[in-house]
Amino acid sequence: MMKFRFRRQGADPHRDRLRHDLFAFSKTVEHGFPSQPSALAYDPVLRVMAIGTKAGAVKLYGAPGVELTGLHKETATVTQLHFLPGQGWLLSLLDDNTLHLWEVCQKEGCSHLEETRSFGLPGRPGSGSTNCSPGITRVTVVLPMAAGAMVCLGTEGGAVYFVTLPTLTLLEDKTLFPDEILQSVPDDYRCGKALGPVESIQEHPRNGSRILIGYSRGLVVLWEQNTRAVQHLFLGNQLESLAWEQSGKSIVSSHSDGGYMVWAVSGTGQRTQQPVMSTIPYGPFPCKAISKILWRTCESGNPFIIFSGGMPRASYGDRHCVSVLQGQTLATLDFTSRVIDFFTVQSAEVPEGGFENPRALVVLVEEELVAIDLQTPGWPTIPAPYLAPLHSSAITCSCHVSNVPLKLWERIVSVGEQQSPRQSSAAWPIDGGKNLAQEPTQRGLLLTGHEDGTVRFWDASGVSLKPLYKLGTANIFQTDCEHNDSLNQAGEEEWPPFRKVGCFDPYSDDPRLGVQKIALCKYTAKMVVAGTAGQVLVMELSDEKSEHAVSVATVDLLQDREGFTWKGHDRLAPRNGPLHFPPGFQPSVLVQCVPPAAVTAVTLHSEWNLVAFGTSHGFGLFDYYRRNPVLARCTLHPNDSLAMEGPLSRVKSLKKSLRQSFRRIRKSRVSGKKRLNASSPSSKVQEANAQLAEQAGPPEVEMTPVQRRIEPRSADDSLSGVVRCLYFADTFLRDAAHHGPTMWAGTNSGSVFAYALEVPSQEKFSERAVEAVLGKEIQLMHRAPVVAIAVLDGRGNPLPEPYEVSRDLAKAPDMQGSHSMLISSEEQFKVFTLPKVSAKTKFKLTAHEGCRVRKVALVSLASAGSEERLENCLACLTNLGDIHIFTVPSLRPQVHYNCIRKEDISGIASCVFTKHGQGFYLISPSEFERFSLSARNVTEPLCRLEVARLQDTSCLSISLFPSSNSSTVTPKLPQANGTHVPRSSEGQHSPSDSDRSPEEHLAAFSPGPIDSPNSSLENPLDTTGDITVEEVKDFLASSEEAEQNLRNTSEDEARPTGILIK
């Protein structure tokens, strides 16, 4: 029925100002490893590196916290990146054959990366456009000259073009065509009629007027630019790359046959036919090409020769290797993904006669970045403070822990350092720039569960996501493969001497090992890890290694129910006898669910020594102190056959699926006929309301949005017994005078089970067992899945975590006023009073917005104006990728933002909120996007790079791009996925709201008066045509109390709180 409500004219300026100080949406930083990297560059003066991706993103990294991001306007792959050392300029070449100039600009004291110019080569002069192939001018090599005023471009046609910097103007008179080179080449040096594409251009290290040009067919030319003459000729095999020796007296060339040659550059002869040295390192059998080679001098003796490729084609042609050779020492670094590029880190300026003495080798492969310490014997790896491969094994779940105590933090860091004794202690070599961001005020821990059964701990306090510790669970179970995480070096007899480096390993020995849910108590260092095969591990942090047996307990969730046969995977068999565990989290109890279905929900209460877990069959409660089960409840519907097939089963009931589809069609037809019955009184009222709505009314009368009709879900829908959420609370369940421990469980069919727990005091834990009594059973009539449950105290605040109050880390909850219970389903939010479970207020999200709830969290937001001003809110992520924020317990909408693309299903499913208004979600298998909902609590990169340009270009981008960001706008560039949203005071609402007036904003966000954020009168419980009246079964109250509660509920539901026109 259409409803009208008179509203108060005008807005509340105080609430508007408070909303402005509380909420601000921004996507701040991307954590992890860039997806699909395609190019790499290093600036030895600024000591920063750049990575380009196939999505057109350019990312600069320096010291931890120094990050700059840019995105090309064109969606094209970045094929090459080149710095102009020390000047803050970066050249990028895209696969559409365009060259782009990026500049590090300073705005408001911080550095930003902006694109200033782009350039494309024209066709060759004198050649018709119809006869000139576009590949002739396709750029293959880019070389910025050391003087910083010019860049050389080598092409597939063999020509070399010269372009000025920073204007990117072609110097046509300097262009070097292959014909001019061929005139100076004798016949015996010619490799056919053409030289082939330009494969490499290298500037002479001591004479900037000379450049070394290498053509693919084997000819190498030393060209003098001033006299436009060939100084020297070298002829080898099919060429792949070139490199100068630092003194300029020798060059090294790599070739397609897997070999490399060293040539002497003397001033006497113009032609050199024989190299000083020629070798195929991994011969004599045919080898793959050496795609890139470097020569670095070393004061200690033999130089470093570093190259990629060159593996024996038949035996190891599929290996991805970079070889490091110094004298007789050879290491073949074996990676698990394709090598993109590499560089060495050494001093920017090397005096004549000096040595380069490289400190480190940095290798970019498709799935990770690895740094090798070249100054420590054995060449160990250097742990990276950022760019960690989150997807070293596929992420299956994530969890965030805020305000981690310092003692626990130090213990986790300590056990993490003991895991990698072979890593180098050298500092991270890429340390340019200055991090201007303030030190994090609290320590944040991000936990990720992975497909191989590991849980990884990440430092998520600041801009850089740093790995701290890796926990493995596979060694507890019997599997086909041995689980040895140490990267053993190859044996002495093996050739080539392979050495596994990096941690990317996407292959899982057993899919049942996958981690599904994680829970961590930060005060007692206890953790629960639940997996795909129904395994629930209770673990505790230990600073010492241990050898002990793991207790195993089995919980039957079917409770001997007949007619159900599990058709899915088997359980994981635990290893017998004492097991060795290194320092870190060590398991004490393994709880095995039967049937062994994937765990869908888990929660831990360390103060009561209880862990609750749920699957698609039911939920259980386990006392891990006494190591015995307390409760098991089956939630299966009699028709829930799909729940018995498991996630790894391919068995589907086609007959049942068709039957359910026809049933839904029949229901929709019947309900449609009922709605079209024109003679019914309700239809006449609707027609009258529709006519009334079309008439122009006074401005103070507003019409509430038409609510969508939500059909109730069938009771026998598939997987209706899946347990979606579990929750512990100390609240009022039996009566209003006595509070005590309770456990709540919500299912896929809209059922909520509440249990009263008898938990003995800590002194009597060993004497008395925990008991659980079913208190209430609530059935949401729309049967939407229950996403989350929370209990609010008498002041409307969420209950504190275990041990928070006893350790004076949080205020004690209000136990004098009546508690409330907030139930979040996929379709609506509803607040009930306790212990009566009578409806108090609600917001029907699906009916109003047409979306469904995917993730919810209670967040505490601090005002930007005053840190003491805190407000608890409900943050909700929908299936459309929008984030809505509501006050609690009044459930009044505040703001909503477009966060994730609705097509990005995996990103929506991976989202996790923090307690202080931030969040993470996966934008690729290897990257988390971090966002903030708070105007105060924002984690974003603020850094500065000191550049020394040869000429002033501070206004270059403004003159070239008049529409680009000015200094008055936050100069935040789009990120790689194009989802960056600038953080500004006007950008607090969704784009669709930008055309509204302030009064319309208020009307859209506030369905009623806004005197108080905790007022519950804004969302009246109208029941006109409502199908969400709950059925509450009270198993603790007497029959008289139950009747009185039902009578009070009916009166509350029927009482109107606004002026309705029906």
Tab-separated table of C-alpha atoms in Angstrom, residues 464-701:
chain	number	residue	atom	x	y	z
A	464	SER	CA	53.002	-1.291	3.268
A	465	LEU	CA	51.540	-4.741	3.850
A	466	LYS	CA	54.476	-6.573	5.405
A	467	PRO	CA	54.547	-10.360	5.967
A	468	LEU	CA	55.108	-11.320	9.604
A	469	TYR	CA	54.501	-15.033	10.037
A	470	LYS	CA	53.229	-18.101	8.191
A	471	LEU	CA	51.312	-20.863	9.944
A	472	GLY	CA	50.992	-24.255	8.291
A	473	THR	CA	48.345	-26.853	9.138
A	474	ALA	CA	49.078	-29.521	6.507
A	475	ASN	CA	51.688	-31.331	8.639
A	476	ILE	CA	48.956	-32.366	11.085
A	477	PHE	CA	47.259	-34.560	8.480
A	478	GLN	CA	48.247	-37.510	6.341
A	479	THR	CA	48.520	-36.449	2.707
A	480	ASP	CA	50.173	-37.861	-0.377
A	481	CYS	CA	52.952	-35.260	-0.505
A	482	GLU	CA	55.527	-34.267	2.048
A	483	HIS	CA	55.075	-30.728	3.335
A	484	ASN	CA	58.502	-29.174	3.504
A	485	ASP	CA	58.402	-25.420	3.176
A	486	SER	CA	62.170	-24.957	3.241
A	487	LEU	CA	63.658	-24.218	-0.136
A	488	ASN	CA	66.463	-26.731	-0.316
A	489	GLN	CA	69.345	-26.027	-2.586
A	490	ALA	CA	70.229	-28.428	-5.348
A	491	GLY	CA	72.666	-31.234	-4.717
A	492	GLU	CA	76.311	-30.930	-5.662
A	493	GLU	CA	75.939	-33.455	-8.474
A	494	GLU	CA	73.060	-31.709	-10.223
A	495	TRP	CA	73.638	-29.576	-13.278
A	496	PRO	CA	72.521	-26.867	-13.762
A	497	PRO	CA	72.864	-25.933	-10.069
A	498	PHE	CA	69.218	-24.942	-9.588
A	499	ARG	CA	68.238	-23.005	-6.508
A	500	LYS	CA	64.568	-22.456	-5.749
A	501	VAL	CA	63.834	-18.841	-4.901
A	502	GLY	CA	60.589	-17.027	-4.186
A	503	CYS	CA	57.519	-18.256	-2.376
A	504	PHE	CA	54.881	-18.351	-5.103
A	505	ASP	CA	53.496	-21.887	-5.182
A	506	PRO	CA	49.905	-22.037	-6.431
A	507	TYR	CA	49.603	-25.819	-6.238
A	508	SER	CA	47.837	-27.407	-3.284
A	509	ASP	CA	48.507	-31.007	-2.304
A	510	ASP	CA	44.907	-31.538	-1.231
A	511	PRO	CA	41.958	-29.169	-1.690
A	512	ARG	CA	40.543	-30.327	1.647
A	513	LEU	CA	43.360	-28.468	3.409
A	514	GLY	CA	41.889	-25.096	2.367
A	515	VAL	CA	41.248	-22.692	5.254
A	516	GLN	CA	37.649	-21.454	5.363
A	517	LYS	CA	37.350	-19.517	8.638
A	518	ILE	CA	39.745	-17.935	11.139
A	519	ALA	CA	39.157	-16.564	14.646
A	520	LEU	CA	41.879	-15.039	16.864
A	521	CYS	CA	41.760	-13.838	20.466
A	522	LYS	CA	44.364	-11.109	20.715
A	523	TYR	CA	44.446	-11.169	24.537
A	524	THR	CA	45.094	-14.886	25.104
A	525	ALA	CA	46.907	-15.667	21.807
A	526	LYS	CA	44.446	-18.462	21.047
A	527	MET	CA	43.260	-19.081	17.516
A	528	VAL	CA	40.794	-21.287	15.671
A	529	VAL	CA	41.447	-22.396	12.081
A	530	ALA	CA	38.631	-24.232	10.286
A	531	GLY	CA	38.925	-25.932	6.913
A	532	THR	CA	37.208	-27.445	3.908
A	533	ALA	CA	36.937	-30.997	5.262
A	534	GLY	CA	35.207	-30.054	8.507
A	535	GLN	CA	38.430	-29.774	10.506
A	536	VAL	CA	38.464	-27.229	13.355
A	537	LEU	CA	41.886	-26.652	14.921
A	538	VAL	CA	42.231	-24.918	18.294
A	539	MET	CA	45.737	-23.436	18.530
A	540	GLU	CA	47.789	-21.459	21.000
A	541	LEU	CA	50.910	-19.337	20.508
A	542	SER	CA	54.087	-20.771	21.960
A	543	ASP	CA	57.539	-19.173	21.958
A	544	GLU	CA	59.286	-22.549	22.141
A	545	LYS	CA	59.271	-25.534	19.841
A	546	SER	CA	57.298	-28.501	21.019
A	547	GLU	CA	56.673	-32.146	20.334
A	548	HIS	CA	53.261	-33.406	21.387
A	549	ALA	CA	50.241	-35.332	20.172
A	550	VAL	CA	47.139	-33.461	19.050
A	551	SER	CA	43.898	-34.494	20.747
A	552	VAL	CA	41.155	-35.450	18.310
A	553	ALA	CA	37.438	-35.118	19.013
A	554	THR	CA	34.547	-35.915	16.665
A	555	VAL	CA	31.226	-34.065	16.636
A	556	ASP	CA	28.311	-35.641	14.750
A	557	LEU	CA	26.171	-32.780	13.442
A	558	LEU	CA	23.529	-35.060	11.916
A	559	GLN	CA	22.597	-36.406	15.346
A	560	ASP	CA	21.720	-39.854	13.950
A	561	ARG	CA	19.134	-38.353	11.610
A	562	GLU	CA	17.895	-40.990	9.195
A	563	GLY	CA	17.682	-40.687	5.446
A	564	PHE	CA	20.860	-38.668	4.876
A	565	THR	CA	23.963	-40.088	3.223
A	566	TRP	CA	27.106	-37.983	2.779
A	567	LYS	CA	28.285	-38.116	-0.846
A	568	GLY	CA	31.144	-35.653	-0.607
A	569	HIS	CA	34.843	-35.918	0.188
A	570	ASP	CA	36.315	-37.895	3.072
A	571	ARG	CA	37.731	-36.323	6.184
A	572	LEU	CA	41.448	-35.669	6.482
A	573	ALA	CA	43.163	-38.385	8.484
A	574	PRO	CA	45.260	-36.908	11.322
A	575	ARG	CA	48.804	-38.127	11.895
A	576	ASN	CA	49.281	-40.419	14.863
A	577	GLY	CA	51.677	-39.973	17.743
A	578	PRO	CA	53.690	-36.941	18.852
A	579	LEU	CA	54.384	-34.351	16.172
A	580	HIS	CA	57.111	-31.728	16.026
A	581	PHE	CA	55.948	-28.090	16.022
A	582	PRO	CA	58.260	-25.074	15.630
A	583	PRO	CA	57.741	-21.894	17.675
A	584	GLY	CA	54.467	-20.217	16.756
A	585	PHE	CA	50.839	-21.237	16.877
A	586	GLN	CA	50.657	-24.902	17.840
A	587	PRO	CA	47.495	-27.036	17.731
A	588	SER	CA	46.150	-28.547	20.933
A	589	VAL	CA	42.793	-29.958	19.802
A	590	LEU	CA	41.434	-31.092	16.442
A	591	VAL	CA	37.628	-31.110	16.295
A	592	GLN	CA	36.337	-33.085	13.318
A	593	CYS	CA	32.809	-32.386	12.087
A	594	VAL	CA	30.809	-35.311	10.758
A	595	PRO	CA	29.882	-35.209	7.899
A	596	PRO	CA	33.176	-33.560	6.876
A	597	ALA	CA	31.615	-30.598	5.074
A	598	ALA	CA	33.332	-27.220	4.784
A	599	VAL	CA	33.081	-25.054	7.893
A	600	THR	CA	30.887	-22.021	7.141
A	601	ALA	CA	31.075	-20.153	10.467
A	602	VAL	CA	33.282	-20.142	13.543
A	603	THR	CA	33.618	-18.036	16.684
A	604	LEU	CA	35.844	-18.198	19.756
A	605	HIS	CA	35.296	-17.103	23.363
A	606	SER	CA	38.590	-17.564	25.183
A	607	GLU	CA	37.220	-16.388	28.537
A	608	TRP	CA	34.692	-19.240	28.533
A	609	ASN	CA	37.064	-21.685	26.784
A	610	LEU	CA	34.471	-22.291	24.090
A	611	VAL	CA	34.566	-22.536	20.317
A	612	ALA	CA	31.451	-22.720	18.139
A	613	PHE	CA	31.473	-23.907	14.558
A	614	GLY	CA	28.901	-24.506	11.845
A	615	THR	CA	28.641	-26.297	8.507
A	616	SER	CA	25.890	-26.902	5.965
A	617	HIS	CA	24.449	-29.552	8.312
A	618	GLY	CA	24.354	-27.832	11.670
A	619	PHE	CA	26.446	-26.273	14.399
A	620	GLY	CA	28.384	-27.470	17.403
A	621	LEU	CA	29.813	-26.083	20.623
A	622	PHE	CA	33.093	-27.422	22.011
A	623	ASP	CA	34.826	-26.927	25.366
A	624	TYR	CA	38.504	-26.979	24.468
A	625	TYR	CA	39.595	-26.776	28.124
A	626	ARG	CA	37.919	-30.058	29.081
A	627	ARG	CA	38.185	-31.216	25.453
A	628	ASN	CA	34.652	-32.459	25.133
A	629	PRO	CA	31.675	-31.382	22.993
A	630	VAL	CA	28.925	-29.384	24.680
A	631	LEU	CA	26.282	-29.184	21.977
A	632	ALA	CA	25.485	-30.420	18.473
A	633	ARG	CA	22.422	-29.267	16.552
A	634	CYS	CA	21.318	-30.391	13.092
A	635	THR	CA	19.798	-27.631	10.957
A	636	LEU	CA	18.927	-29.694	7.888
A	637	HIS	CA	15.485	-29.519	6.346
A	638	PRO	CA	14.037	-32.906	5.320
A	639	ASN	CA	14.455	-31.941	1.629
A	640	ASP	CA	18.024	-30.687	2.020
A	641	SER	CA	19.641	-33.321	-0.190
A	642	LEU	CA	22.154	-30.939	-1.810
A	643	ALA	CA	23.750	-30.343	1.579
A	644	MET	CA	24.892	-33.953	1.553
A	645	GLU	CA	26.812	-33.663	-1.699
A	646	GLY	CA	29.577	-31.384	-0.502
A	647	PRO	CA	31.406	-28.587	-2.333
A	648	LEU	CA	33.688	-31.010	-4.172
A	649	SER	CA	30.903	-33.281	-5.442
A	650	ARG	CA	29.559	-33.025	-8.979
A	651	VAL	CA	26.359	-34.894	-8.188
A	652	LYS	CA	23.320	-32.695	-8.796
A	653	SER	CA	19.664	-33.542	-8.531
A	654	LEU	CA	18.273	-32.361	-11.876
A	655	LYS	CA	14.796	-33.591	-11.069
A	656	LYS	CA	14.691	-31.599	-7.841
A	657	SER	CA	16.074	-28.491	-9.513
A	658	LEU	CA	13.385	-28.600	-12.200
A	659	ARG	CA	10.710	-29.215	-9.612
A	660	GLN	CA	11.786	-26.176	-7.611
A	661	SER	CA	11.909	-23.996	-10.736
A	662	PHE	CA	8.347	-24.936	-11.736
A	663	ARG	CA	7.180	-24.363	-8.168
A	664	ARG	CA	8.566	-20.831	-8.186
A	665	ILE	CA	6.948	-20.078	-11.563
A	666	ARG	CA	3.608	-21.347	-10.281
A	667	LYS	CA	3.891	-19.204	-7.151
A	668	SER	CA	4.689	-16.055	-9.118
A	669	ARG	CA	1.701	-16.633	-11.438
A	670	VAL	CA	-0.667	-17.155	-8.538
A	671	SER	CA	0.591	-14.113	-6.669
A	672	GLY	CA	0.382	-12.089	-9.885
A	673	LYS	CA	-3.271	-13.043	-10.388
A	674	LYS	CA	-4.023	-12.039	-6.841
A	675	ARG	CA	-2.411	-8.661	-7.361
A	676	LEU	CA	-4.408	-8.104	-10.571
A	677	ASN	CA	-7.768	-8.712	-8.885
A	678	ALA	CA	-9.377	-5.326	-9.510
A	679	SER	CA	-12.453	-5.987	-7.414
A	680	SER	CA	-10.501	-6.413	-4.206
A	681	PRO	CA	-10.728	-3.530	-1.709
A	682	SER	CA	-6.970	-3.298	-1.403
A	683	SER	CA	-6.559	-2.693	-5.145
A	684	LYS	CA	-9.069	0.158	-4.993
A	685	VAL	CA	-7.120	1.727	-2.155
A	686	GLN	CA	-3.935	1.396	-4.190
A	687	GLU	CA	-5.553	3.075	-7.198
A	688	ALA	CA	-6.739	5.924	-4.985
A	689	ASN	CA	-3.286	6.337	-3.505
A	690	ALA	CA	-1.754	6.339	-6.996
A	691	GLN	CA	-4.125	9.110	-8.130
A	692	LEU	CA	-3.369	11.051	-4.997
A	693	ALA	CA	0.363	10.683	-5.588
A	694	GLU	CA	0.054	12.238	-9.057
A	695	GLN	CA	-1.536	15.387	-7.669
A	696	ALA	CA	0.757	18.242	-6.703
A	697	GLY	CA	0.923	18.407	-2.935
A	698	PRO	CA	2.390	20.929	-0.539
A	699	PRO	CA	6.208	20.937	-0.288
A	700	GLU	CA	6.243	19.570	3.230
A	701	VAL	CA	4.451	16.383	2.143
